[in-house]
């Protein structure tokens, strides 16, 4: 397979961050990209792995339970620089639930313990176990309506609402938190969301993400390699 038809996806911590069908997002993208004539290579970037985000056409970061998220957060900081460069360059990424939270500055637990995130995006999350947000969810996005499932006690808030935009406006469910009436986040090529199920079972947003990947792949091929 020629390099111009090989798309590379980095699945961050696939063995630890994969709740409520999140791996289905990658399977759906593989299917759509295969239909467009591309081969797809998915690499699991897990604990202690070497990783250069710019070697990839797409980054996927799924959700995980609190313990796994704590383990991942400690290892993830090694990749802060390469992931920031990738994100700021406008390249595509999908981050779900815990993966979404860890792109922000911190995740505060009920006992006051603070888990440091990557600090790439101006958002933070506060854990509220007494009001778990669970159930079917529906929201309207620039790609059209999305139906999914949410199950989280973390409430995510934007610290810079001029820089970050919501992925969608809530129709049913909670989304980022019970107060703001919005779901997820958009920043350049990054989509963050609490939508499991997986979110890309919604064909409209799945096709939009696949197009983002192909566009980035073509742009990467057109960029001369650095000596």
PDB file of N, CA and C in Angstrom, residues 109-147:
ATOM      1  N   UNK A 109     -11.160  16.050  42.257  1.00  0.00           N
ATOM      2  CA  UNK A 109     -11.922  14.963  42.861  1.00  0.00           C
ATOM      3  C   UNK A 109     -12.722  15.467  44.062  1.00  0.00           C
ATOM      4  N   UNK A 110     -13.633  14.650  44.570  1.00  0.00           N
ATOM      5  CA  UNK A 110     -14.499  15.028  45.678  1.00  0.00           C
ATOM      6  C   UNK A 110     -13.712  15.315  46.948  1.00  0.00           C
ATOM      7  N   UNK A 111     -12.564  14.639  47.131  1.00  0.00           N
ATOM      8  CA  UNK A 111     -11.766  14.858  48.331  1.00  0.00           C
ATOM      9  C   UNK A 111     -10.797  16.029  48.189  1.00  0.00           C
ATOM     10  N   UNK A 112     -10.902  16.750  47.084  1.00  0.00           N
ATOM     11  CA  UNK A 112     -10.028  17.902  46.853  1.00  0.00           C
ATOM     12  C   UNK A 112      -8.767  17.584  46.074  1.00  0.00           C
ATOM     13  N   UNK A 113      -8.491  16.287  45.863  1.00  0.00           N
ATOM     14  CA  UNK A 113      -7.326  15.901  45.072  1.00  0.00           C
ATOM     15  C   UNK A 113      -7.461  16.434  43.650  1.00  0.00           C
ATOM     16  N   UNK A 114      -6.401  17.011  43.148  1.00  0.00           N
ATOM     17  CA  UNK A 114      -6.415  17.578  41.798  1.00  0.00           C
ATOM     18  C   UNK A 114      -5.548  16.728  40.879  1.00  0.00           C
ATOM     19  N   UNK A 115      -6.152  16.233  39.820  1.00  0.00           N
ATOM     20  CA  UNK A 115      -5.421  15.501  38.783  1.00  0.00           C
ATOM     21  C   UNK A 115      -5.053  16.494  37.694  1.00  0.00           C
ATOM     22  N   UNK A 116      -3.770  16.655  37.461  1.00  0.00           N
ATOM     23  CA  UNK A 116      -3.335  17.596  36.425  1.00  0.00           C
ATOM     24  C   UNK A 116      -3.632  17.044  35.047  1.00  0.00           C
ATOM     25  N   UNK A 117      -4.233  17.900  34.205  1.00  0.00           N
ATOM     26  CA  UNK A 117      -4.422  17.560  32.808  1.00  0.00           C
ATOM     27  C   UNK A 117      -3.271  18.107  31.984  1.00  0.00           C
ATOM     28  N   UNK A 118      -3.417  18.047  30.667  1.00  0.00           N
ATOM     29  CA  UNK A 118      -2.366  18.540  29.783  1.00  0.00           C
ATOM     30  C   UNK A 118      -2.273  20.060  29.777  1.00  0.00           C
ATOM     31  N   UNK A 119      -3.353  20.740  30.142  1.00  0.00           N
ATOM     32  CA  UNK A 119      -3.336  22.202  30.154  1.00  0.00           C
ATOM     33  C   UNK A 119      -3.261  22.817  28.767  1.00  0.00           C
ATOM     34  N   UNK A 120      -3.658  22.060  27.755  1.00  0.00           N
ATOM     35  CA  UNK A 120      -3.620  22.585  26.387  1.00  0.00           C
ATOM     36  C   UNK A 120      -4.843  23.456  26.112  1.00  0.00           C
ATOM     37  N   UNK A 121      -5.987  23.059  26.659  1.00  0.00           N
ATOM     38  CA  UNK A 121      -7.220  23.800  26.432  1.00  0.00           C
ATOM     39  C   UNK A 121      -7.699  24.435  27.734  1.00  0.00           C
ATOM     40  N   UNK A 122      -8.278  25.650  27.663  1.00  0.00           N
ATOM     41  CA  UNK A 122      -8.727  26.352  28.867  1.00  0.00           C
ATOM     42  C   UNK A 122     -10.085  25.843  29.357  1.00  0.00           C
ATOM     43  N   UNK A 123     -10.043  24.693  30.010  1.00  0.00           N
ATOM     44  CA  UNK A 123     -11.232  24.126  30.629  1.00  0.00           C
ATOM     45  C   UNK A 123     -10.810  23.332  31.853  1.00  0.00           C
ATOM     46  N   UNK A 124     -11.744  23.126  32.769  1.00  0.00           N
ATOM     47  CA  UNK A 124     -11.461  22.312  33.944  1.00  0.00           C
ATOM     48  C   UNK A 124     -12.696  21.497  34.293  1.00  0.00           C
ATOM     49  N   UNK A 125     -12.503  20.453  35.104  1.00  0.00           N
ATOM     50  CA  UNK A 125     -13.587  19.546  35.456  1.00  0.00           C
ATOM     51  C   UNK A 125     -13.613  19.332  36.966  1.00  0.00           C
ATOM     52  N   UNK A 126     -14.814  19.342  37.530  1.00  0.00           N
ATOM     53  CA  UNK A 126     -15.018  19.125  38.960  1.00  0.00           C
ATOM     54  C   UNK A 126     -15.921  17.912  39.145  1.00  0.00           C
ATOM     55  N   UNK A 127     -15.505  16.968  39.985  1.00  0.00           N
ATOM     56  CA  UNK A 127     -16.234  15.722  40.223  1.00  0.00           C
ATOM     57  C   UNK A 127     -17.326  15.948  41.260  1.00  0.00           C
ATOM     58  N   UNK A 128     -18.586  15.586  40.909  1.00  0.00           N
ATOM     59  CA  UNK A 128     -19.726  15.726  41.817  1.00  0.00           C
ATOM     60  C   UNK A 128     -20.476  14.392  41.864  1.00  0.00           C
ATOM     61  N   UNK A 129     -20.108  13.488  42.775  1.00  0.00           N
ATOM     62  CA  UNK A 129     -20.689  12.144  42.781  1.00  0.00           C
ATOM     63  C   UNK A 129     -22.153  12.105  43.189  1.00  0.00           C
ATOM     64  N   UNK A 130     -22.649  13.154  43.834  1.00  0.00           N
ATOM     65  CA  UNK A 130     -24.027  13.158  44.311  1.00  0.00           C
ATOM     66  C   UNK A 130     -25.035  13.458  43.206  1.00  0.00           C
ATOM     67  N   UNK A 131     -24.567  13.823  42.034  1.00  0.00           N
ATOM     68  CA  UNK A 131     -25.491  14.155  40.947  1.00  0.00           C
ATOM     69  C   UNK A 131     -24.950  13.619  39.620  1.00  0.00           C
ATOM     70  N   UNK A 132     -24.919  12.292  39.523  1.00  0.00           N
ATOM     71  CA  UNK A 132     -24.379  11.669  38.317  1.00  0.00           C
ATOM     72  C   UNK A 132     -25.270  11.986  37.114  1.00  0.00           C
ATOM     73  N   UNK A 133     -24.652  12.298  36.002  1.00  0.00           N
ATOM     74  CA  UNK A 133     -25.366  12.640  34.776  1.00  0.00           C
ATOM     75  C   UNK A 133     -25.321  11.436  33.847  1.00  0.00           C
ATOM     76  N   UNK A 134     -26.451  10.749  33.752  1.00  0.00           N
ATOM     77  CA  UNK A 134     -26.507   9.488  33.034  1.00  0.00           C
ATOM     78  C   UNK A 134     -27.796   9.384  32.237  1.00  0.00           C
ATOM     79  N   UNK A 135     -27.697   8.805  31.046  1.00  0.00           N
ATOM     80  CA  UNK A 135     -28.887   8.578  30.250  1.00  0.00           C
ATOM     81  C   UNK A 135     -28.692   8.955  28.793  1.00  0.00           C
ATOM     82  N   UNK A 136     -29.771   8.819  28.041  1.00  0.00           N
ATOM     83  CA  UNK A 136     -29.732   9.195  26.637  1.00  0.00           C
ATOM     84  C   UNK A 136     -29.558  10.699  26.513  1.00  0.00           C
ATOM     85  N   UNK A 137     -28.863  11.091  25.468  1.00  0.00           N
ATOM     86  CA  UNK A 137     -28.600  12.507  25.250  1.00  0.00           C
ATOM     87  C   UNK A 137     -28.813  12.847  23.779  1.00  0.00           C
ATOM     88  N   UNK A 138     -29.233  14.071  23.529  1.00  0.00           N
ATOM     89  CA  UNK A 138     -29.413  14.563  22.170  1.00  0.00           C
ATOM     90  C   UNK A 138     -29.024  16.026  22.134  1.00  0.00           C
ATOM     91  N   UNK A 139     -28.296  16.401  21.097  1.00  0.00           N
ATOM     92  CA  UNK A 139     -27.886  17.799  20.971  1.00  0.00           C
ATOM     93  C   UNK A 139     -27.716  18.162  19.505  1.00  0.00           C
ATOM     94  N   UNK A 140     -27.828  19.452  19.225  1.00  0.00           N
ATOM     95  CA  UNK A 140     -27.735  19.964  17.861  1.00  0.00           C
ATOM     96  C   UNK A 140     -26.345  20.539  17.638  1.00  0.00           C
ATOM     97  N   UNK A 141     -25.689  20.121  16.543  1.00  0.00           N
ATOM     98  CA  UNK A 141     -24.342  20.563  16.220  1.00  0.00           C
ATOM     99  C   UNK A 141     -24.299  21.183  14.830  1.00  0.00           C
ATOM    100  N   UNK A 142     -23.140  21.697  14.459  1.00  0.00           N
ATOM    101  CA  UNK A 142     -22.965  22.222  13.105  1.00  0.00           C
ATOM    102  C   UNK A 142     -23.076  21.120  12.063  1.00  0.00           C
ATOM    103  N   UNK A 143     -22.938  19.867  12.492  1.00  0.00           N
ATOM    104  CA  UNK A 143     -23.034  18.724  11.594  1.00  0.00           C
ATOM    105  C   UNK A 143     -24.456  18.160  11.542  1.00  0.00           C
ATOM    106  N   UNK A 144     -25.355  18.723  12.337  1.00  0.00           N
ATOM    107  CA  UNK A 144     -26.708  18.213  12.450  1.00  0.00           C
ATOM    108  C   UNK A 144     -26.947  17.612  13.824  1.00  0.00           C
ATOM    109  N   UNK A 145     -28.108  16.983  14.043  1.00  0.00           N
ATOM    110  CA  UNK A 145     -28.432  16.430  15.362  1.00  0.00           C
ATOM    111  C   UNK A 145     -27.605  15.189  15.681  1.00  0.00           C
ATOM    112  N   UNK A 146     -27.291  15.026  16.960  1.00  0.00           N
ATOM    113  CA  UNK A 146     -26.525  13.876  17.441  1.00  0.00           C
ATOM    114  C   UNK A 146     -27.286  13.245  18.603  1.00  0.00           C
ATOM    115  N   UNK A 147     -27.429  11.912  18.552  1.00  0.00           N
ATOM    116  CA  UNK A 147     -28.023  11.158  19.650  1.00  0.00           C
ATOM    117  C   UNK A 147     -26.968  10.211  20.194  1.00  0.00           C
TER     118      UNK A 147
END
